[in-house]
CSV table of C-alpha atoms in Angstrom, one decimal:
chain,number,residue,atom,x,y,z
A,83,MET,CA,32.0,28.7,13.3
A,84,SER,CA,35.0,27.8,12.0
A,85,PHE,CA,35.8,27.0,8.5
A,86,THR,CA,38.5,24.2,7.7
A,87,LEU,CA,41.0,23.9,4.7
A,88,TYR,CA,41.8,20.6,3.1
A,89,PRO,CA,44.9,20.5,0.9
A,90,ALA,CA,44.4,17.8,-1.3
A,91,ILE,CA,46.8,15.0,-2.4
A,92,ASP,CA,45.3,12.7,-5.1
A,93,MET,CA,47.8,9.5,-5.6
A,94,ARG,CA,47.9,7.5,-8.5
A,95,GLY,CA,50.9,4.8,-9.0
A,96,GLY,CA,52.6,6.1,-5.8
A,97,LYS,CA,52.9,9.8,-7.7
A,98,CYS,CA,50.6,13.0,-6.7
A,99,VAL,CA,48.2,13.5,-9.4
A,100,ARG,CA,45.0,15.1,-10.4
A,101,LEU,CA,42.4,14.3,-12.9
A,102,LEU,CA,40.4,16.5,-15.2
A,103,GLN,CA,36.6,15.8,-13.8
A,104,GLY,CA,37.3,12.3,-12.6
A,105,ASP,CA,38.8,11.1,-15.9
A,106,TYR,CA,41.9,8.8,-15.4
A,107,ASP,CA,42.7,9.5,-19.2
A,108,LYS,CA,43.2,13.2,-18.1
A,109,GLU,CA,46.0,12.7,-15.5
A,110,THR,CA,48.7,15.6,-14.6
A,111,VAL,CA,51.5,14.6,-12.5
A,112,TYR,CA,52.4,16.9,-9.7
A,113,GLY,CA,54.8,15.4,-7.5
A,114,ASP,CA,56.8,12.0,-7.1
A,115,SER,CA,56.4,11.8,-3.3
A,116,PRO,CA,52.9,12.2,-1.6
A,117,PHE,CA,54.5,12.3,1.7
A,118,ASP,CA,56.9,15.2,0.4
A,119,MET,CA,53.7,17.1,-0.6
A,120,ALA,CA,52.0,16.7,2.7
A,121,LYS,CA,55.1,17.8,4.7
A,122,SER,CA,55.0,20.8,2.6
A,123,PHE,CA,51.3,21.8,3.5
A,124,ALA,CA,52.1,20.9,7.0
A,125,ASP,CA,54.9,23.2,7.2
A,126,GLN,CA,52.5,25.9,5.3
A,127,GLY,CA,50.2,25.7,8.4
A,128,ALA,CA,47.6,23.0,7.6
A,129,GLU,CA,45.8,21.4,10.2
A,130,TRP,CA,43.9,18.7,8.1
A,131,ILE,CA,45.2,16.9,4.7
A,132,HIS,CA,42.7,15.3,2.5
A,133,MET,CA,44.4,12.3,0.8
A,134,VAL,CA,42.7,10.0,-2.2
A,135,ASP,CA,43.9,6.8,-3.3
A,136,LEU,CA,42.8,7.1,-6.8
A,137,ASP,CA,44.1,3.5,-7.6
A,138,GLY,CA,42.1,2.2,-4.7
A,139,ALA,CA,38.9,4.0,-5.9
A,140,LYS,CA,39.2,2.2,-9.3
A,141,ASP,CA,40.4,-1.3,-8.1
A,142,GLY,CA,38.1,-1.6,-5.0
A,143,LYS,CA,40.9,-2.4,-2.5
A,144,ARG,CA,43.5,-0.2,-0.7
A,145,VAL,CA,46.8,0.4,-2.9
A,146,ASN,CA,48.5,3.5,-1.6
A,147,ASP,CA,47.7,3.5,2.0
A,148,LEU,CA,51.4,3.5,3.2
A,149,PHE,CA,51.8,7.2,2.2
A,150,VAL,CA,48.8,8.0,3.9
A,151,ILE,CA,50.1,6.2,7.5
A,152,GLU,CA,53.3,7.7,6.8
A,153,ALA,CA,51.8,11.4,6.6
A,154,ALA,CA,49.6,10.6,9.5
A,155,LYS,CA,52.1,9.3,11.9
A,156,LYS,CA,55.3,11.5,10.9
A,157,LEU,CA,53.4,15.3,10.3
A,158,GLY,CA,51.2,16.0,13.4
A,159,VAL,CA,48.6,17.1,11.3
A,160,SER,CA,45.1,15.3,10.9
A,161,VAL,CA,44.7,13.4,7.8
A,162,GLN,CA,41.4,12.1,5.9
A,163,ILE,CA,41.3,9.5,3.5
A,164,GLY,CA,39.0,8.4,0.5
A,165,GLY,CA,39.2,5.6,-2.2
A,166,GLY,CA,39.3,1.8,-2.0
A,167,ILE,CA,37.7,1.9,1.6
A,168,ARG,CA,35.1,-1.4,1.3
A,169,THR,CA,35.5,-3.2,4.2
A,170,GLU,CA,35.6,-2.7,7.9
A,171,GLU,CA,39.0,-3.9,7.7
A,172,ASP,CA,40.1,-1.1,5.6
A,173,ILE,CA,38.3,1.4,8.0
A,174,ALA,CA,40.2,-0.3,11.0
A,175,HIS,CA,43.5,-0.2,9.4
A,176,TYR,CA,43.7,3.3,8.7
A,177,LEU,CA,42.3,4.6,12.2
A,178,GLU,CA,44.5,2.2,14.1
A,179,ASN,CA,47.6,3.6,12.3
A,180,GLY,CA,47.2,7.2,13.2
A,181,VAL,CA,44.5,8.2,10.2
A,182,THR,CA,41.9,10.8,11.8
A,183,ARG,CA,38.8,10.2,9.5
A,184,VAL,CA,38.0,7.8,7.0
A,185,ILE,CA,35.7,8.6,4.0
A,186,ILE,CA,33.3,6.2,2.6
A,187,GLY,CA,31.7,6.6,-0.7
A,188,SER,CA,30.8,3.9,-3.6
A,189,ILE,CA,30.1,1.3,-0.5
A,190,ALA,CA,27.3,3.6,0.9
A,191,ILE,CA,25.4,3.0,-2.6
A,192,SER,CA,26.0,-0.7,-3.0
A,193,ASN,CA,25.8,-1.7,0.7
A,194,PRO,CA,24.0,0.8,2.6
A,195,ASP,CA,23.4,-1.0,5.5
A,196,PHE,CA,27.1,-1.6,6.1
A,197,ALA,CA,27.9,1.7,5.5
A,198,ILE,CA,25.3,2.7,8.3
A,199,GLU,CA,26.9,0.0,10.7
A,200,MET,CA,30.2,1.6,10.1
A,201,ILE,CA,28.9,5.5,11.1
A,202,LYS,CA,27.2,3.8,14.1
A,203,LYS,CA,30.3,2.2,15.1
A,204,TYR,CA,33.1,4.7,14.1
A,205,GLY,CA,30.9,8.0,14.7
A,206,SER,CA,32.9,11.1,13.5
A,207,ALA,CA,35.9,9.2,12.3
A,208,ILE,CA,33.5,8.1,9.1
A,209,ALA,CA,32.7,11.1,6.7
A,210,LEU,CA,30.3,10.1,3.8
A,211,GLY,CA,31.9,11.1,0.6
A,212,ILE,CA,29.0,11.9,-1.8
A,213,ASP,CA,30.1,12.8,-5.4
A,214,ALA,CA,27.4,14.4,-7.8
A,215,LYS,CA,27.2,14.2,-11.7
A,216,ASN,CA,24.3,16.2,-12.6
A,217,GLY,CA,22.7,15.8,-9.4
A,218,PHE,CA,23.0,12.1,-9.0
A,219,VAL,CA,25.8,10.1,-7.2
A,220,ALA,CA,28.7,8.8,-9.1
A,221,THR,CA,30.7,5.9,-7.7
A,222,HIS,CA,33.8,3.6,-8.2
A,223,GLY,CA,36.0,6.4,-9.1
A,224,TRP,CA,33.2,8.2,-10.7
A,225,ILE,CA,33.2,5.7,-13.7
A,226,GLU,CA,29.7,4.8,-12.7
A,227,THR,CA,26.5,7.0,-12.2
A,228,SER,CA,23.6,5.7,-9.8
A,229,ALA,CA,20.4,6.6,-10.0
A,230,THR,CA,20.1,7.9,-6.5
A,231,GLN,CA,19.9,11.7,-5.9
A,232,ALA,CA,23.0,13.2,-3.8
A,233,VAL,CA,20.7,15.2,-1.7
A,234,ASP,CA,18.6,12.1,-0.9
A,235,LEU,CA,21.5,10.1,0.0
A,236,GLY,CA,22.9,12.9,2.3
A,237,LYS,CA,19.6,12.8,4.0
A,238,ARG,CA,19.5,9.0,4.6
A,239,PHE,CA,23.1,8.9,6.1
A,240,ALA,CA,22.5,12.1,8.2
A,241,ASP,CA,19.3,10.4,10.0
A,242,ALA,CA,21.2,7.5,10.3
A,243,GLY,CA,23.6,9.5,12.2
A,244,ALA,CA,26.7,10.9,10.0
A,245,GLU,CA,28.2,13.8,11.2
A,246,ASN,CA,30.9,14.9,8.1
A,247,PHE,CA,29.9,15.0,4.4
A,248,ILE,CA,32.2,15.8,1.9
A,249,PHE,CA,30.3,16.8,-1.2
A,250,THR,CA,32.0,16.8,-4.8
A,251,ASP,CA,30.5,18.3,-7.8
A,252,ILE,CA,32.1,16.3,-10.6
A,253,ALA,CA,31.3,18.9,-13.2
A,254,THR,CA,33.5,21.6,-11.4
A,255,ASP,CA,36.5,19.4,-9.9
A,256,GLY,CA,40.0,20.3,-11.5
A,257,MET,CA,38.1,22.7,-13.7
A,258,LEU,CA,39.0,25.8,-11.9
A,259,SER,CA,35.8,27.6,-12.7
A,260,GLY,CA,34.3,28.0,-9.2
A,261,PRO,CA,32.7,25.8,-6.6
A,262,ASN,CA,29.1,24.8,-7.1
A,263,VAL,CA,28.1,26.9,-4.0
A,264,SER,CA,24.5,26.4,-4.2
A,265,ALA,CA,24.7,22.4,-4.3
A,266,VAL,CA,26.9,22.6,-1.4
A,267,ARG,CA,24.6,24.7,0.4
A,268,GLU,CA,21.8,22.7,-0.4
A,269,MET,CA,23.3,19.5,1.0
A,270,ALA,CA,24.1,21.4,4.2
A,271,ALA,CA,20.3,22.5,4.6
A,272,VAL,CA,19.1,19.1,3.8
A,273,THR,CA,21.7,17.1,6.1
A,274,LYS,CA,22.0,19.5,8.7
A,275,LYS,CA,25.5,18.4,9.2
A,276,ASN,CA,29.0,19.4,8.5
A,277,VAL,CA,29.4,19.8,4.6
A,278,ILE,CA,32.9,19.8,3.1
A,279,ALA,CA,32.9,21.4,-0.1
A,280,SER,CA,35.3,20.0,-3.0
A,281,GLY,CA,35.9,20.8,-6.4
A,282,GLY,CA,36.3,23.9,-8.4
A,283,VAL,CA,37.9,26.0,-6.0
A,284,SER,CA,40.0,28.4,-8.1
A,285,SER,CA,40.5,31.7,-6.2
A,286,LEU,CA,40.7,33.0,-2.6
A,287,ALA,CA,37.2,34.9,-3.7
A,288,ASP,CA,35.9,31.2,-3.8
A,289,LEU,CA,36.8,30.2,-0.4
A,290,ALA,CA,35.2,33.7,0.9
A,291,ALA,CA,32.1,32.7,-1.0
A,292,LEU,CA,32.0,29.4,0.8
A,293,LYS,CA,33.1,30.3,4.2
A,294,GLN,CA,30.3,33.1,4.3
A,295,TYR,CA,28.1,29.6,4.7
A,296,ALA,CA,29.9,28.4,7.6
A,297,ALA,CA,27.2,28.8,10.0
A,298,ASP,CA,25.0,27.4,7.8
A,299,GLY,CA,26.9,23.9,8.1
A,300,VAL,CA,29.5,24.6,5.2
A,301,THR,CA,32.7,23.9,7.3
A,302,GLY,CA,35.4,23.4,5.1
A,303,ALA,CA,36.7,23.2,1.6
A,304,ILE,CA,39.3,21.0,-0.1
A,305,ILE,CA,41.6,22.6,-2.2
A,306,GLY,CA,43.8,20.7,-5.3
A,307,LYS,CA,44.5,22.0,-8.4
A,308,ALA,CA,44.6,25.7,-7.6
A,309,LEU,CA,47.6,25.0,-5.0
A,310,TYR,CA,49.1,22.9,-7.7
A,311,GLU,CA,49.0,25.5,-10.2
A,312,GLY,CA,50.0,28.4,-8.3
A,313,ARG,CA,46.5,30.3,-8.3
A,314,PHE,CA,47.5,30.9,-4.7
A,315,THR,CA,49.8,29.5,-1.7
A,316,LEU,CA,48.2,27.5,1.3
A,317,ARG,CA,49.3,30.0,3.6
A,318,GLU,CA,47.6,32.9,1.4
A,319,ALA,CA,44.3,30.4,1.6
A,320,LEU,CA,44.5,30.0,5.3
A,321,ASN,CA,44.8,33.8,6.3
A,322,GLU,CA,41.8,34.4,3.9
A,323,VAL,CA,39.7,32.1,6.0
A,324,GLY,CA,41.6,33.4,9.2
A,325,ARG,CA,43.5,30.5,10.2
C-alpha cells in the first residue's frame, strides 16, 4: 500500500502562513508567494500539494483561489484544496481549472445532504476534511466546535460513498508534538477508506509511525510546520516513505 506525502501551503492575505492550533491570532508568515512555495515542493519531488485557503475558511467563500489554480495548471503536480468551499460552484470552479481534489469540511456539518450529493456526483475528486477537537468536529476555520463526534461523521460519509478523508487533530496541529496516531487509525478503522493524517508531524520517525498503518487505511500525511521550521526537507521525507 502506497503512502503519499502532502506538503502544505496555508494561505492568508496572499501569503504562506501557519497558524498555531488554528488560532488566527497566532500566525507565522513563511513566504510571500504561495506559487513559489508550491514550485519549491514540486522541484523536490512532491506528487501532491495540499493547499488551504484560511481566509476562505473564515469568510465562507473563495479568497485565495487564483494561487491554487496557478499551481495546479503550471506545476504538473496534483493539488488538493480546502477552505471556503460551500457551494457546487466552488467545487466546479476548482475541478474545471485543473485542481485534482476538493476538500469539504464545515458544509458536511451544516448541510450534510448537500455534501453527500457532491460525493455521489464527483466521487474521489471530493475529500471529506474532518477536523477534531477533543474528539468532536470543529468547523468554520476551527472557530466553532459541533456536537458531532468525528468518527460518527466519518462513518456516515464513508457509508455515503466518500473514499478519501483528511483527519486533523487540532490539539497537535502546528505543535510539532507528533501526530495522534491512535485517532488516525481509529478513523481509518471506522471508515474503512483512505485516511490522510494531518497535524503534529515533527520528525521522519513520525512519518514512519504513520506509514506502518498504510495497509490499514492510513494512506498519507500532510506536512506543514516541520518543513517550514527545517526539521527535515521534503526530499528526506519522501525518501523516508520510499517515494
